[in-house]
GROMACS .gro file of N, CA and C in nm:
model
  249
    1MET      N    1   0.393   0.725  -0.118
    1MET     CA    2   0.259   0.701  -0.163
    1MET      C    3   0.185   0.834  -0.179
    2LEU      N    4   0.217   0.931  -0.093
    2LEU     CA    5   0.149   1.060  -0.102
    2LEU      C    6   0.174   1.129  -0.236
    3ARG      N    7   0.294   1.113  -0.289
    3ARG     CA    8   0.322   1.176  -0.419
    3ARG      C    9   0.232   1.117  -0.527
    4PHE      N   10   0.217   0.985  -0.528
    4PHE     CA   11   0.130   0.922  -0.627
    4PHE      C   12  -0.015   0.967  -0.608
    5TYR      N   13  -0.053   0.993  -0.485
    5TYR     CA   14  -0.190   1.033  -0.453
    5TYR      C   15  -0.219   1.177  -0.497
    6HIS      N   16  -0.122   1.268  -0.473
    6HIS     CA   17  -0.147   1.410  -0.497
    6HIS      C   18  -0.094   1.463  -0.630
    7ASP      N   19   0.012   1.404  -0.684
    7ASP     CA   20   0.075   1.456  -0.806
    7ASP      C   21  -0.006   1.414  -0.928
    8ARG      N   22  -0.053   1.511  -1.005
    8ARG     CA   23  -0.135   1.483  -1.124
    8ARG      C   24  -0.057   1.410  -1.234
    9GLU      N   25   0.074   1.406  -1.221
    9GLU     CA   26   0.158   1.334  -1.317
    9GLU      C   27   0.134   1.183  -1.308
   10PHE      N   28   0.085   1.137  -1.195
   10PHE     CA   29   0.062   0.995  -1.171
   10PHE      C   30  -0.087   0.965  -1.159
   11SER      N   31  -0.122   0.841  -1.193
   11SER     CA   32  -0.259   0.793  -1.173
   11SER      C   33  -0.258   0.701  -1.051
   12PHE      N   34  -0.326   0.742  -0.944
   12PHE     CA   35  -0.325   0.662  -0.821
   12PHE      C   36  -0.389   0.526  -0.843
   13ASP      N   37  -0.476   0.514  -0.942
   13ASP     CA   38  -0.536   0.384  -0.975
   13ASP      C   39  -0.432   0.282  -1.018
   14GLU      N   40  -0.315   0.328  -1.063
   14GLU     CA   41  -0.210   0.238  -1.111
   14GLU      C   42  -0.110   0.200  -1.002
   15VAL      N   43  -0.137   0.242  -0.879
   15VAL     CA   44  -0.055   0.205  -0.764
   15VAL      C   45  -0.107   0.073  -0.708
   16THR      N   46  -0.015  -0.013  -0.667
   16THR     CA   47  -0.049  -0.136  -0.596
   16THR      C   48   0.029  -0.135  -0.465
   17VAL      N   49  -0.041  -0.161  -0.355
   17VAL     CA   50   0.022  -0.163  -0.223
   17VAL      C   51   0.004  -0.303  -0.165
   18CYS      N   52   0.115  -0.364  -0.124
   18CYS     CA   53   0.111  -0.496  -0.061
   18CYS      C   54   0.145  -0.480   0.087
   19TYR      N   55   0.076  -0.558   0.169
   19TYR     CA   56   0.091  -0.543   0.314
   19TYR      C   57   0.074  -0.677   0.384
   20VAL      N   58   0.124  -0.684   0.508
   20VAL     CA   59   0.108  -0.803   0.591
   20VAL      C   60  -0.039  -0.817   0.626
   21ASP      N   61  -0.094  -0.934   0.596
   21ASP     CA   62  -0.235  -0.964   0.623
   21ASP      C   63  -0.242  -1.104   0.682
   22ARG      N   64  -0.229  -1.110   0.814
   22ARG     CA   65  -0.225  -1.241   0.882
   22ARG      C   66  -0.350  -1.322   0.851
   23GLY      N   67  -0.329  -1.445   0.808
   23GLY     CA   68  -0.439  -1.533   0.772
   23GLY      C   69  -0.460  -1.543   0.622
   24ALA      N   70  -0.411  -1.445   0.547
   24ALA     CA   71  -0.420  -1.451   0.401
   24ALA      C   72  -0.312  -1.545   0.348
   25LEU      N   73  -0.323  -1.584   0.223
   25LEU     CA   74  -0.222  -1.667   0.160
   25LEU      C   75  -0.087  -1.599   0.172
   26ASP      N   76   0.013  -1.669   0.225
   26ASP     CA   77   0.147  -1.614   0.249
   26ASP      C   78   0.145  -1.493   0.343
   27ASP      N   79   0.037  -1.475   0.418
   27ASP     CA   80   0.021  -1.362   0.510
   27ASP      C   81   0.039  -1.227   0.441
   28THR      N   82   0.005  -1.220   0.312
   28THR     CA   83   0.020  -1.098   0.234
   28THR      C   84  -0.104  -1.073   0.150
   29SER      N   85  -0.144  -0.947   0.142
   29SER     CA   86  -0.250  -0.905   0.050
   29SER      C   87  -0.202  -0.782  -0.024
   30CYS      N   88  -0.257  -0.759  -0.142
   30CYS     CA   89  -0.226  -0.641  -0.222
   30CYS      C   90  -0.356  -0.574  -0.265
   31VAL      N   91  -0.354  -0.442  -0.271
   31VAL     CA   92  -0.471  -0.367  -0.316
   31VAL      C   93  -0.427  -0.263  -0.418
   32SER      N   94  -0.519  -0.227  -0.506
   32SER     CA   95  -0.491  -0.122  -0.603
   32SER      C   96  -0.522   0.014  -0.540
   33GLY      N   97  -0.468   0.116  -0.599
   33GLY     CA   98  -0.496   0.251  -0.551
   33GLY      C   99  -0.645   0.282  -0.553
   34ARG      N  100  -0.716   0.220  -0.644
   34ARG     CA  101  -0.861   0.241  -0.655
   34ARG      C  102  -0.933   0.198  -0.527
   35GLN      N  103  -0.879   0.098  -0.457
   35GLN     CA  104  -0.941   0.047  -0.334
   35GLN      C  105  -0.904   0.128  -0.210
   36ILE      N  106  -0.802   0.212  -0.221
   36ILE     CA  107  -0.757   0.292  -0.107
   36ILE      C  108  -0.844   0.417  -0.099
   37LYS      N  109  -0.917   0.430   0.010
   37LYS     CA  110  -1.012   0.541   0.025
   37LYS      C  111  -0.957   0.656   0.107
   38THR      N  112  -0.867   0.628   0.200
   38THR     CA  113  -0.812   0.731   0.287
   38THR      C  114  -0.665   0.703   0.314
   39LEU      N  115  -0.584   0.808   0.311
   39LEU     CA  116  -0.446   0.800   0.358
   39LEU      C  117  -0.441   0.883   0.486
   40GLY      N  118  -0.452   0.816   0.599
   40GLY     CA  119  -0.453   0.884   0.728
   40GLY      C  120  -0.313   0.908   0.781
   41PRO      N  121  -0.301   0.964   0.902
   41PRO     CA  122  -0.171   0.994   0.959
   41PRO      C  123  -0.087   0.871   0.991
   42GLY      N  124  -0.147   0.758   1.024
   42GLY     CA  125  -0.070   0.638   1.056
   42GLY      C  126  -0.126   0.513   0.990
   43PHE      N  127  -0.219   0.532   0.899
   43PHE     CA  128  -0.288   0.418   0.840
   43PHE      C  129  -0.349   0.457   0.706
   44MET      N  130  -0.388   0.356   0.629
   44MET     CA  131  -0.468   0.379   0.510
   44MET      C  132  -0.596   0.297   0.526
   45GLU      N  133  -0.704   0.346   0.469
   45GLU     CA  134  -0.829   0.272   0.471
   45GLU      C  135  -0.853   0.215   0.333
   46ILE      N  136  -0.879   0.083   0.330
   46ILE     CA  137  -0.907   0.018   0.203
   46ILE      C  138  -1.050  -0.034   0.204
   47GLU      N  139  -1.112  -0.026   0.089
   47GLU     CA  140  -1.250  -0.068   0.075
   47GLU      C  141  -1.256  -0.201   0.001
   48SER      N  142  -1.331  -0.295   0.058
   48SER     CA  143  -1.355  -0.422  -0.009
   48SER      C  144  -1.504  -0.434  -0.034
   49GLU      N  145  -1.545  -0.545  -0.093
   49GLU     CA  146  -1.687  -0.566  -0.118
   49GLU      C  147  -1.766  -0.576   0.012
   50VAL      N  148  -1.699  -0.620   0.118
   50VAL     CA  149  -1.767  -0.647   0.245
   50VAL      C  150  -1.760  -0.529   0.342
   51ARG      N  151  -1.642  -0.465   0.354
   51ARG     CA  152  -1.625  -0.360   0.455
   51ARG      C  153  -1.502  -0.275   0.423
   52THR      N  154  -1.481  -0.175   0.507
   52THR     CA  155  -1.362  -0.090   0.499
   52THR      C  156  -1.268  -0.131   0.612
   53ASN      N  157  -1.139  -0.149   0.579
   53ASN     CA  158  -1.039  -0.190   0.677
   53ASN      C  159  -0.932  -0.082   0.690
   54SER      N  160  -0.883  -0.064   0.811
   54SER     CA  161  -0.769   0.025   0.835
   54SER      C  162  -0.643  -0.059   0.839
   55ILE      N  163  -0.544  -0.020   0.759
   55ILE     CA  164  -0.416  -0.090   0.753
   55ILE      C  165  -0.308   0.006   0.801
   56PRO      N  166  -0.243  -0.023   0.914
   56PRO     CA  167  -0.134   0.064   0.961
   56PRO      C  168  -0.016   0.061   0.863
   57TYR      N  169   0.049   0.174   0.846
   57TYR     CA  170   0.160   0.183   0.751
   57TYR      C  171   0.274   0.089   0.786
   58HIS      N  172   0.292   0.055   0.915
   58HIS     CA  173   0.403  -0.034   0.950
   58HIS      C  174   0.383  -0.175   0.893
   59ARG      N  175   0.266  -0.206   0.841
   59ARG     CA  176   0.242  -0.336   0.779
   59ARG      C  177   0.274  -0.338   0.629
   60LEU      N  178   0.306  -0.223   0.571
   60LEU     CA  179   0.334  -0.219   0.427
   60LEU      C  180   0.461  -0.296   0.396
   61ILE      N  181   0.456  -0.369   0.285
   61ILE     CA  182   0.570  -0.450   0.241
   61ILE      C  183   0.631  -0.390   0.115
   62ARG      N  184   0.545  -0.350   0.019
   62ARG     CA  185   0.597  -0.292  -0.106
   62ARG      C  186   0.491  -0.205  -0.170
   63ILE      N  187   0.540  -0.111  -0.252
   63ILE     CA  188   0.453  -0.025  -0.331
   63ILE      C  189   0.501  -0.034  -0.475
   64LEU      N  190   0.407  -0.057  -0.566
   64LEU     CA  191   0.439  -0.066  -0.708
   64LEU      C  192   0.362   0.041  -0.783
   65TYR      N  193   0.421   0.089  -0.892
   65TYR     CA  194   0.351   0.180  -0.982
   65TYR      C  195   0.361   0.120  -1.121
   66ARG      N  196   0.246   0.094  -1.180
   66ARG     CA  197   0.238   0.027  -1.310
   66ARG      C  198   0.315  -0.105  -1.309
   67GLY      N  199   0.312  -0.174  -1.195
   67GLY     CA  200   0.377  -0.304  -1.181
   67GLY      C  201   0.525  -0.298  -1.149
   68ILE      N  202   0.581  -0.178  -1.142
   68ILE     CA  203   0.724  -0.162  -1.114
   68ILE      C  204   0.742  -0.124  -0.967
   69PRO      N  205   0.825  -0.199  -0.891
   69PRO     CA  206   0.846  -0.165  -0.750
   69PRO      C  207   0.911  -0.027  -0.735
   70VAL      N  208   0.850   0.058  -0.653
   70VAL     CA  209   0.907   0.190  -0.625
   70VAL      C  210   0.950   0.201  -0.479
   71TRP      N  211   0.906   0.108  -0.397
   71TRP     CA  212   0.947   0.101  -0.256
   71TRP      C  213   0.925  -0.041  -0.207
   72GLU      N  214   1.021  -0.091  -0.130
   72GLU     CA  215   1.008  -0.224  -0.072
   72GLU      C  216   1.076  -0.227   0.063
   73ARG      N  217   1.005  -0.279   0.162
   73ARG     CA  218   1.062  -0.290   0.297
   73ARG      C  219   1.168  -0.398   0.295
   74GLN      N  220   1.281  -0.367   0.352
   74GLN     CA  221   1.388  -0.465   0.367
   74GLN      C  222   1.368  -0.533   0.501
   75GLU      N  223   1.383  -0.662   0.506
   75GLU     CA  224   1.362  -0.738   0.630
   75GLU      C  225   1.446  -0.680   0.743
   76GLY      N  226   1.382  -0.658   0.857
   76GLY     CA  227   1.453  -0.610   0.975
   76GLY      C  228   1.477  -0.460   0.978
   77THR      N  229   1.408  -0.383   0.890
   77THR     CA  230   1.427  -0.238   0.889
   77THR      C  231   1.300  -0.168   0.933
   78THR      N  232   1.310  -0.038   0.944
   78THR     CA  233   1.195   0.043   0.984
   78THR      C  234   1.111   0.086   0.865
   79GLY      N  235   1.150   0.045   0.746
   79GLY     CA  236   1.070   0.077   0.629
   79GLY      C  237   1.115   0.199   0.554
   80GLN      N  238   1.232   0.253   0.584
   80GLN     CA  239   1.279   0.373   0.518
   80GLN      C  240   1.351   0.346   0.387
   81ASN      N  241   1.368   0.219   0.351
   81ASN     CA  242   1.442   0.185   0.230
   81ASN      C  243   1.359   0.206   0.105
   82ARG      N  244   1.427   0.235  -0.004
   82ARG     CA  245   1.363   0.252  -0.134
   82ARG      C  246   1.429   0.158  -0.234
   83VAL      N  247   1.353   0.125  -0.337
   83VAL     CA  248   1.408   0.040  -0.444
   83VAL      C  249   1.486   0.127  -0.537
   0.00000   0.00000   0.00000
């Protein structure tokens, strides 16, 4: 995700990040790069109409760029897998 954020070759607005969101439909939510305000050391902060939420990286499920998966967590792994 850092490469998409810092590399001028990419538009971070075209990134979509999906994460575990207990209580949401299918316990999953997705946000666009436009909604991500901070990439911290162990979390990202996303902004909604109501508030800013901190999402720990261990909750990430997949990252897409222009709708194409570039990373997806494999069930039962630590999240180091790539598509």
